[in-house]
Coordinates of C-alpha atoms in Angstrom, one line a residue:
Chain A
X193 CA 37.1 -302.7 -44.0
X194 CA 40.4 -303.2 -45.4
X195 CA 43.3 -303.3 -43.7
X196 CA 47.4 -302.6 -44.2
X197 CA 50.4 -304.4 -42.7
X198 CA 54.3 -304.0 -43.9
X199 CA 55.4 -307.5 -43.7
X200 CA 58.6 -308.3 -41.5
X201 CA 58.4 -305.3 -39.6
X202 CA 56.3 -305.6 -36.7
X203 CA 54.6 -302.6 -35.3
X204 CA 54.6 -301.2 -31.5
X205 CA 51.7 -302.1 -30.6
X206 CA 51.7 -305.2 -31.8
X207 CA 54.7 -305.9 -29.6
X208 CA 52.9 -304.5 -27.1
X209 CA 49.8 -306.4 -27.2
X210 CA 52.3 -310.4 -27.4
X211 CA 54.4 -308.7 -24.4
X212 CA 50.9 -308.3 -22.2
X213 CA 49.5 -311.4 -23.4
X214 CA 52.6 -313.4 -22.8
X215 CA 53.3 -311.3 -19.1
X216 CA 49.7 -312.1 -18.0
X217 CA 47.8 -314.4 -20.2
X218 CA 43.4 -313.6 -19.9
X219 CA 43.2 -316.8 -17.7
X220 CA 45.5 -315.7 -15.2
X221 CA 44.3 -312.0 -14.8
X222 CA 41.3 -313.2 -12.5
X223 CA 41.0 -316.9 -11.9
X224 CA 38.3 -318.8 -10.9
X225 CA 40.3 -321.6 -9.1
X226 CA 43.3 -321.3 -6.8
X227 CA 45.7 -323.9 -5.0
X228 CA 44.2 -325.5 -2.1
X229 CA 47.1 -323.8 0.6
X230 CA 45.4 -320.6 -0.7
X231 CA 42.5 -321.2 1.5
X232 CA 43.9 -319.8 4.5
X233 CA 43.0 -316.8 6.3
X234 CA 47.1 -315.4 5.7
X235 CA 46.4 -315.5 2.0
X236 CA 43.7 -313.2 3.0
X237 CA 45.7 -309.9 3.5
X238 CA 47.1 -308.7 0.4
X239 CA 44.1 -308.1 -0.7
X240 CA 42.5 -306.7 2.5
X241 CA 44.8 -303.9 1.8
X242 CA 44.0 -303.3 -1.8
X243 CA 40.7 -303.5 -1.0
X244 CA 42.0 -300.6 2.5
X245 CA 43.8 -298.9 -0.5
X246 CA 40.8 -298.6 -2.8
X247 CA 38.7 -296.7 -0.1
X248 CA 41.7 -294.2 0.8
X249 CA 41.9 -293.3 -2.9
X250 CA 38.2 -293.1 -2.7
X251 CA 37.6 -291.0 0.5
X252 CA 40.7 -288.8 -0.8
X253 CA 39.1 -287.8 -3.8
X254 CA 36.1 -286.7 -1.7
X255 CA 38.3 -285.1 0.5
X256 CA 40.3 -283.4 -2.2
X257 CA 36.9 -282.1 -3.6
X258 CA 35.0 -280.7 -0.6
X259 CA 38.5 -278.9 0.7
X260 CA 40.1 -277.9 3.9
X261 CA 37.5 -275.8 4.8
X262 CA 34.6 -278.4 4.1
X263 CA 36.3 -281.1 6.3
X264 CA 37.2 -279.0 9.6
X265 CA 34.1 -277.4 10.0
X266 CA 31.2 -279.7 8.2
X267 CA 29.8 -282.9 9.9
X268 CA 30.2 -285.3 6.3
X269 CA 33.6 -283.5 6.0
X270 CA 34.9 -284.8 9.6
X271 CA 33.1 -288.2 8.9
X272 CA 35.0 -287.7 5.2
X273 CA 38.2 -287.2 7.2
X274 CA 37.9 -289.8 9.6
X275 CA 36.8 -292.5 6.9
X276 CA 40.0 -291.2 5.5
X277 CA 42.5 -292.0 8.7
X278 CA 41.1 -295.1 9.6
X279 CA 41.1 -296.9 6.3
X280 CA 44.7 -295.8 6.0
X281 CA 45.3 -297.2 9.2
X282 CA 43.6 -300.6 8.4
X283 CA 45.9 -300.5 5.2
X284 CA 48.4 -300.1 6.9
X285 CA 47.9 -303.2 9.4
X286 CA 46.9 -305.2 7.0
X287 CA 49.8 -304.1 4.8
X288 CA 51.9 -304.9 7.8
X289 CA 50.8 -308.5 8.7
X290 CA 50.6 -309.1 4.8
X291 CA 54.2 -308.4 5.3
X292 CA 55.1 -310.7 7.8
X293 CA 53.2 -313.6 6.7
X294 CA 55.0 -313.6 3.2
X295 CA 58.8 -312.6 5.3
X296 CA 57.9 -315.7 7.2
X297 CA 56.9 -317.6 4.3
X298 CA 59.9 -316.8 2.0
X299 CA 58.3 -315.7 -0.7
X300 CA 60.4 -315.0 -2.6
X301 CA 60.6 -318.0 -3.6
X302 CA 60.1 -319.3 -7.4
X303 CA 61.1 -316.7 -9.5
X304 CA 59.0 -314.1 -7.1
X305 CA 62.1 -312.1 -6.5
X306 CA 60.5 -308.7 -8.0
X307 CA 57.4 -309.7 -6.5
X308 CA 58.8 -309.0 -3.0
X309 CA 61.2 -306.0 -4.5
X310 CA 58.1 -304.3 -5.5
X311 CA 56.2 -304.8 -2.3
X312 CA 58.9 -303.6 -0.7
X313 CA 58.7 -300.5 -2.6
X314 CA 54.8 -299.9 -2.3
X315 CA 55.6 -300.1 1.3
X316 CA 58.0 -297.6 1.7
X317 CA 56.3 -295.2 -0.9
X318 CA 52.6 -295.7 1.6
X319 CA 54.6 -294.5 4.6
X320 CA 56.0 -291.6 2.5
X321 CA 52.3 -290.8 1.2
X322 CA 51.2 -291.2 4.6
X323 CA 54.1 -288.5 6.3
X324 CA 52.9 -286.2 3.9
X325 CA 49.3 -286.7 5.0
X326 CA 50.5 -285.5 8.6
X327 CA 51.9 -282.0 6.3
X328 CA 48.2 -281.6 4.6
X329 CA 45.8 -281.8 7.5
X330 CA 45.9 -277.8 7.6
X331 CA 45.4 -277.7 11.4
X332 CA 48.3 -277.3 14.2
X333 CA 48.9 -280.4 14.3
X334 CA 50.5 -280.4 10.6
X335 CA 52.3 -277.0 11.3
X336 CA 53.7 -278.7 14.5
X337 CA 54.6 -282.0 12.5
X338 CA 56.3 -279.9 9.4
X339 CA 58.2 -277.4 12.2
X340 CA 59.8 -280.7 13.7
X341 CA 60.4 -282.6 9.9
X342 CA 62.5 -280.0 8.5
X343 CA 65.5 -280.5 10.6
X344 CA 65.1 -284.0 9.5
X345 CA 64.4 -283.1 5.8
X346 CA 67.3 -280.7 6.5
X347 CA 69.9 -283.0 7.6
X348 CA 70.0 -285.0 5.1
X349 CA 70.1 -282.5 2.6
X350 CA 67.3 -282.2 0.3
X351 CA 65.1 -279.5 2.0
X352 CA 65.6 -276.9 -0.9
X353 CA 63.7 -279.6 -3.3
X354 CA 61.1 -280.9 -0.3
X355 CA 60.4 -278.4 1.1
X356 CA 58.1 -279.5 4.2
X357 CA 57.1 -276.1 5.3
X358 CA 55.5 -275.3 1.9
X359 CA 51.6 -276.7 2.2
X360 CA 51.2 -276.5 -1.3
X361 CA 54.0 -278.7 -2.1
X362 CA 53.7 -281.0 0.6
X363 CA 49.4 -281.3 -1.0
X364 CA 50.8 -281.9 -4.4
X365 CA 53.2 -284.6 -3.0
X366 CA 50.3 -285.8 -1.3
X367 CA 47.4 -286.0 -3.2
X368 CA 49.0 -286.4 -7.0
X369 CA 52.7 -287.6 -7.2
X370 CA 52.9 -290.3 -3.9
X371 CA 49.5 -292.1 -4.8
X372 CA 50.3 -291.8 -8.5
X373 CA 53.5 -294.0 -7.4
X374 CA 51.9 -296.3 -5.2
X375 CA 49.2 -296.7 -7.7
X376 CA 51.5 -297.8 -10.1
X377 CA 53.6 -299.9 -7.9
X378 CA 50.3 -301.8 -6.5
X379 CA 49.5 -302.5 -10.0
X380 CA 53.0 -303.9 -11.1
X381 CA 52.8 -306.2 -7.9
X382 CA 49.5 -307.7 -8.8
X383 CA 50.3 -308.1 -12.2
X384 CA 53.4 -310.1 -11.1
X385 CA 51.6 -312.3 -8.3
X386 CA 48.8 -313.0 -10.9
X387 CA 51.8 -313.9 -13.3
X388 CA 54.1 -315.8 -10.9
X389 CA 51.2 -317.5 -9.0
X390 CA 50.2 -317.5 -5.3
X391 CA 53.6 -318.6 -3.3
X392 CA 53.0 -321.7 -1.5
X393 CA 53.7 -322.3 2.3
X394 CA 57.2 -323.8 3.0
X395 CA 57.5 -327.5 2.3
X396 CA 54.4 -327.1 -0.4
X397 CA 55.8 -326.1 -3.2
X398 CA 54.8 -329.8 -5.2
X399 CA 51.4 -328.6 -4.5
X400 CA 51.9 -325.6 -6.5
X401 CA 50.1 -325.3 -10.4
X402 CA 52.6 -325.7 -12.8
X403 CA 52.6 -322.7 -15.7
Chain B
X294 CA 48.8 -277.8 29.7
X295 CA 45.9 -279.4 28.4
X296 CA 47.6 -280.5 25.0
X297 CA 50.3 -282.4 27.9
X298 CA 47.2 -284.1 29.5
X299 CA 46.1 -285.3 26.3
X300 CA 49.2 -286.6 24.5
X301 CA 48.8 -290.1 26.4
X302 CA 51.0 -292.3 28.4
X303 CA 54.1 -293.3 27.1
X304 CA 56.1 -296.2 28.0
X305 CA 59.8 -296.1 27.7
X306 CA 62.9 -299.1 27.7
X307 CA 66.8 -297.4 27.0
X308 CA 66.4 -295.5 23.7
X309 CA 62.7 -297.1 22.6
X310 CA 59.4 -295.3 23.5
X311 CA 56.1 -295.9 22.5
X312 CA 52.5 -294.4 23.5
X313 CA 50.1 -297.2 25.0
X314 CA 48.3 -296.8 22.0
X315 CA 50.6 -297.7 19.8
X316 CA 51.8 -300.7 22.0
X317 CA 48.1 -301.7 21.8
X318 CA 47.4 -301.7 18.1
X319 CA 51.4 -303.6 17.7
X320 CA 49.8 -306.4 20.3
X321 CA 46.6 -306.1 18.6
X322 CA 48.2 -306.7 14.8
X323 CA 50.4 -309.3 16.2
X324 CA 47.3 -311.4 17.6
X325 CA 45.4 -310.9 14.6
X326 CA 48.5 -312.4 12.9
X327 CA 48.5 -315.6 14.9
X328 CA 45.2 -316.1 14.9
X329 CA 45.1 -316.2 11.0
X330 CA 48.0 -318.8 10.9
X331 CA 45.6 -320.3 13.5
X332 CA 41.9 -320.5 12.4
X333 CA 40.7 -322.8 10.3
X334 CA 39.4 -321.3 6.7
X335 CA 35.8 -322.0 6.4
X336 CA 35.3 -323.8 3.0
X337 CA 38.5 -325.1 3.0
X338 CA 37.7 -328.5 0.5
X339 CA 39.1 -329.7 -2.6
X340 CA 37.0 -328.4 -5.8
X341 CA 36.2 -331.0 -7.7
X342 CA 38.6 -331.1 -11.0
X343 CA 38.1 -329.1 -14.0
X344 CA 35.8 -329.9 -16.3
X345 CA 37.4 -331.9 -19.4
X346 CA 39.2 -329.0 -21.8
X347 CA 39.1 -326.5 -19.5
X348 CA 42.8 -325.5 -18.5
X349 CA 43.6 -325.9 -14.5
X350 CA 43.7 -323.0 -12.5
X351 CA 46.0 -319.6 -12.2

């Protein structure tokens, strides 16, 4: 096959492919070998809650198949439900001591500024996925929850846009824009951990691989 | 009446309160917490270098 280039003007995906290779370079997408600090049951939570995130998305696509119907009155559709909660809860934990094992560990450290900015970020967009999980449950517990929110929603001014007594809104916010956002966010935190490296402990960063 | 049984006991200190529960699965994260700065790793060795050519890790 024959092929065609314009010499001196590069093409956009071309640029796009050196930007990826240079951001995270194939050896550093999954590595075989880590730093020795790494092998400590702290380094062990990040990934506990991608691994919690993985079967939310998961039980929420079954959920978002079967229906409301399906999981208030059928026996797989409570089990559904409940796989649901709890692995949102065990994200959340996990999440949460994630959190303060890298607060306590500074690490932000070496260049990992964005890291931590975009950790931040996922965190705050889960709790807002998960509120609007409270909206969605379509019993009277969500019509309680929403009657209570929109003074909240209210007082701060943007109940015309989210509206929290509107189901249907509150289900898209839910189950397409929120996990779209902390999809994307999870992945743009990965991809800068696998490009920064694992932050070492305090007081370890000579131990850390040079790149 | 019954939903007031069933909401759970709540503890309260000036203007925090918190269900039992909750304080429970706080304590229960916080422990979980130590014990992982805590534990040893199991495994925890030096691998042995990288074979010669092969680029070191991360």
């Amino acid at each position: 096959m024959s092929t065609v280039s314009t010499p001196g003007h590069r093409s956009w995906t071309g640029a796009v492919k050196g930007w990826t290779s240079r951001t995270l370079p194939p050896k550093q997408v999954l590595p075989e070998r880590q730093p020795a600090y790494v092998a400590s049951w702290i380094y062990v939570f990040g990934v506990l809650t991608l691994t919690a995130l993985l079967v939310v998305v998961a039980s929420g696509l079954v959920l978002a198949i079967g229906g409301a119907v399906w999981w208030h009155t059928s026996s797989i559709g409570h089990f559904t439900n409940s796989v649901h909660l709890w692995s949102v809860e065990l994200f959340f934990a996990c999440m949460v001591i994630h959190l303060w094992g890298k607060f306590w560990m500074a690490a932000w450290r070496g260049r990992r500024g964005l890291t931590w900015v975009t950790g931040v970020i996922a965190f705050v967009t889960s709790i807002a996925t998960a509120f609007t999980g409270y909206l969605t449950q379509s019993n009277f517990d969500s019509q309680w929850i929403s009657g209570e929110a929109k003074d909240g929603i209210n007082s701060i001014g943007v109940g015309a846009w989210f509206n929290v007594l509107n189901p249907a809104q509150m289900l898209m916010w839910h189950i397409v824009l929120l996990p779209l956002a902390v999809g994307i966010i999870a992945v743009l935190h990965i991809v800068l951990v696998r490009n920064r490296g694992v932050v070492p402990p305090l007081g370890d960063e000579g131990k850390e691989v040079p790149r | 009446m019954s939903i007031a049984f069933t909401a759970g006991k709540y503890i309260s200190w000036g203007v925090v309160s918190t269900s039992v529960t909750n304080l429970l699965v706080i304590a229960l994260m916080v422990l979980v917490f130590i014990l992982a700065l805590v534990l040893p790793f199991p495994h925890a060795h030096e691998a042995p270098p990288a074979p010669h050519g092969e680029e070191d890790p991360s």
